[in-house]
Short mmCIF file of C-alpha atoms in Angstrom, two decimals:
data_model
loop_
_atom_site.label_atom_id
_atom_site.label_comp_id
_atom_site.label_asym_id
_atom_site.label_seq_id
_atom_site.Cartn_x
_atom_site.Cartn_y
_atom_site.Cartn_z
CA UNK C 1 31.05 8.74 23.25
CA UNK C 2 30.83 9.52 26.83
CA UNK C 3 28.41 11.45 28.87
CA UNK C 4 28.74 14.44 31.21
CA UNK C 5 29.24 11.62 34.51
CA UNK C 6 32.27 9.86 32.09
CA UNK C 7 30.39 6.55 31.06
CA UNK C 8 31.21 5.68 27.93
CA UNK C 9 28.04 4.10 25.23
CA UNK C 10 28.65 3.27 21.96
CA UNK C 11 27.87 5.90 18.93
CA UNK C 12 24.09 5.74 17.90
CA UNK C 13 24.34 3.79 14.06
CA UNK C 14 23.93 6.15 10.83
CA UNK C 15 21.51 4.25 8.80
CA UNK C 16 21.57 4.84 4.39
CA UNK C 17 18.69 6.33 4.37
CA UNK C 18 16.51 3.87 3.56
CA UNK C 19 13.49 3.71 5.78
CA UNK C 20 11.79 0.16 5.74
CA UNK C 21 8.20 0.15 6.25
CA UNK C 22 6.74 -0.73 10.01
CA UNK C 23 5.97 -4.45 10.13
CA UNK C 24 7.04 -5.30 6.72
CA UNK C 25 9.89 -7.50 6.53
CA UNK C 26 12.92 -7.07 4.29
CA UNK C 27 11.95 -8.67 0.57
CA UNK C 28 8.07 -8.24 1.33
CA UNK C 29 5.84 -5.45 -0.33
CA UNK C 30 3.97 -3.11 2.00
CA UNK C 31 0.04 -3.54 2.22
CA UNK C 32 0.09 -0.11 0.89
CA UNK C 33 1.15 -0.45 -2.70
CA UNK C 34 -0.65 0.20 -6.50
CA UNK C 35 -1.48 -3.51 -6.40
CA UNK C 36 -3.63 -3.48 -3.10
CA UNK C 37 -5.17 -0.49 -4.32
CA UNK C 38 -6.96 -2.63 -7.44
CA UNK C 39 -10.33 -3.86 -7.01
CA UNK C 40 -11.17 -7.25 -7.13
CA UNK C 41 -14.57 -8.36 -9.62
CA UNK C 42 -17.79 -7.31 -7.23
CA UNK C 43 -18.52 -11.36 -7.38
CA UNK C 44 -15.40 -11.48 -5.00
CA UNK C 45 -15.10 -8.26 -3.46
CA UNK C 46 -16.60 -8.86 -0.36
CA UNK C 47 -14.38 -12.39 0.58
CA UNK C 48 -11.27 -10.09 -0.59
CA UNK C 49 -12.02 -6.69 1.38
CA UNK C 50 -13.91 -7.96 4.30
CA UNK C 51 -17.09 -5.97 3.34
CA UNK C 52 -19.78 -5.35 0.93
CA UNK C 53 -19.28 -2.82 -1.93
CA UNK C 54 -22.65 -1.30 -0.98
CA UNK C 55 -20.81 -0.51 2.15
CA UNK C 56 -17.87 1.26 0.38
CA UNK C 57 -19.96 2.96 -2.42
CA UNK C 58 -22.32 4.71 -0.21
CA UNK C 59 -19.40 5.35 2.75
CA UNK C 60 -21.80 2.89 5.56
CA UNK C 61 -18.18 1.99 7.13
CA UNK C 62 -20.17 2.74 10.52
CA UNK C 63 -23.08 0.04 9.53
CA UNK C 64 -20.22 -2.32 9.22
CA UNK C 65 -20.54 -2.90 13.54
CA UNK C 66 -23.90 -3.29 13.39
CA UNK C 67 -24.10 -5.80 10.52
CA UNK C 68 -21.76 -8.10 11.78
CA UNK C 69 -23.32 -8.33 15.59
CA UNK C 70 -26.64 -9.54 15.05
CA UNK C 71 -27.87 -8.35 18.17
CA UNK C 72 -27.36 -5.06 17.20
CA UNK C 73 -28.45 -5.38 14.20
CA UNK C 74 -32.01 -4.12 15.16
CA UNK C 75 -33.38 -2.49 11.82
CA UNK C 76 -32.09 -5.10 9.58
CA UNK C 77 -29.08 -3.62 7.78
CA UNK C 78 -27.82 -6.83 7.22
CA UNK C 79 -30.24 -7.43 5.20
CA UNK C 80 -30.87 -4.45 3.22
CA UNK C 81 -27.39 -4.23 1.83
CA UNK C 82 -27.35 -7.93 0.94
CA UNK C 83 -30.63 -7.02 -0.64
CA UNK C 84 -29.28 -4.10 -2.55
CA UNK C 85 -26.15 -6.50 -3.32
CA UNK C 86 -27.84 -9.07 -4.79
CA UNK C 87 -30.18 -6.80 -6.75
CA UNK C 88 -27.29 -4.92 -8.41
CA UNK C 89 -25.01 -8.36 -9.05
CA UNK C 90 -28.68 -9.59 -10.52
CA UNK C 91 -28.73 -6.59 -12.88
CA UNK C 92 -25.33 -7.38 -13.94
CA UNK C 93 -25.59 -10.54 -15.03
CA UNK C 94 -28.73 -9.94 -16.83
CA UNK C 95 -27.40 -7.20 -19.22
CA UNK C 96 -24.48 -8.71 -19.64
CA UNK C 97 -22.27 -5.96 -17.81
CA UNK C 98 -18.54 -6.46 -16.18
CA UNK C 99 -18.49 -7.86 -12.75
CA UNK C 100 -16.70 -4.94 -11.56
CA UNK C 101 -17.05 -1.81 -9.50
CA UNK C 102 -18.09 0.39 -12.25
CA UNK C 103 -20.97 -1.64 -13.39
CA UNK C 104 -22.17 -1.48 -9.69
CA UNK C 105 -21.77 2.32 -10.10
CA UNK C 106 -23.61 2.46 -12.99
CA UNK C 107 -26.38 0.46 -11.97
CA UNK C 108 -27.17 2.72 -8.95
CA UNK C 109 -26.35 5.77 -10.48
CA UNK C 110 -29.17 5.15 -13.27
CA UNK C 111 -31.54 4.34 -9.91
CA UNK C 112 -30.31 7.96 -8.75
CA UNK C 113 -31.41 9.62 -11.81
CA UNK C 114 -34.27 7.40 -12.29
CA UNK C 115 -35.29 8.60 -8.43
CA UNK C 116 -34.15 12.22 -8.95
CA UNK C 117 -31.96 11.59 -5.55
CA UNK C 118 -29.79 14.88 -4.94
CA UNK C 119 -26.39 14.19 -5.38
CA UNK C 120 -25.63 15.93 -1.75
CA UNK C 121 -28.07 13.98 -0.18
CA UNK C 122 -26.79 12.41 2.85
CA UNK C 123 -25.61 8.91 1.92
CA UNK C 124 -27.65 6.98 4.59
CA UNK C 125 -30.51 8.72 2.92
CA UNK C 126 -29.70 7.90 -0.73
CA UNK C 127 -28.81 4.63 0.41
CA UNK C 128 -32.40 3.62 2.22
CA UNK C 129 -34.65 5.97 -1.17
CA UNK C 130 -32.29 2.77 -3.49
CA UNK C 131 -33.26 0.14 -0.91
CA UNK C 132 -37.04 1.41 -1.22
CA UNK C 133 -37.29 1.11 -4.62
CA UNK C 134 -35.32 -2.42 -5.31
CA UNK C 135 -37.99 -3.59 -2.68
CA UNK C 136 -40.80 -2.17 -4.18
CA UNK C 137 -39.61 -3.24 -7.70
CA UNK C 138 -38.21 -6.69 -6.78
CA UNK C 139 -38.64 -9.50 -9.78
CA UNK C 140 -38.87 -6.74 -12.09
CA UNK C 141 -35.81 -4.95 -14.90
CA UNK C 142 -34.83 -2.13 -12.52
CA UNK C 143 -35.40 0.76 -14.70
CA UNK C 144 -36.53 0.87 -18.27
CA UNK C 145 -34.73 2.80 -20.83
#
């Protein structure tokens, strides 16, 4: 091919079709794939993902900054989630439930009906009512049925 001054270049390549994915090399699975997508037990999730589940469940991705630069970390957040963490993994183990996602969602979804929370309520909101009660009803069966 040449262009309008006469230089020649060579012809631009005509690929298959096949697009590979952007930093993936040939053989290797995207990050992106069903398998990724599968949650680990909770008793793990946090070494695998790089955060808490309380973080995820209640959509605190912002928090995440502040928890992991303690001198930001002026109103203890830190803290509370591993509180509400360790509460919920506690409740787990005592009735005998699946370490796994749902039996976190269960757990604080009873709490939400137990505390009549309003299931548009601001998650930062719902998030520090749950705190307030684990706190107030620490060493004791989290709700009674």
């Amino acid at each position: 091919m040449e262009d309008e001054r006469g230089h020649a270049f060579p012809a631009p390549e005509v690929k298959d079709g096949k697009v590979e994915s952007e930093g993936v090399f040939k053989g290797e699975k995207p990050l992106d794939t069903p398998d990724s997508k599968i949650e680990p037990p909770l008793s793990v999730y946090e070494q695998i993902k790089g955060e808490p589940y309380t973080i995820r469940y209640f959509g605190l991705t912002d928090w995440l900054y502040f928890m992991n630069n303690p001198q930001f970390d002026v109103s203890g957040l830190k803290d509370q989630v591993s509180k509400v963490e360790q509460f919920v993994k506690n409740e787990i183990e005592r009735k005998s439930l699946m370490d796994s996602s749902e039996s976190y969602r269960s757990i604080i979804e009873n709490i939400k009906v137990k505390l009549k929370i309003d299931p548009l309520q601001k998650s930062e909101v719902t998030f520090a009512k749950i705190y307030k009660f684990i706190k107030r009803i620490r060493g004791k069966s989290a709700y009674k049925k």
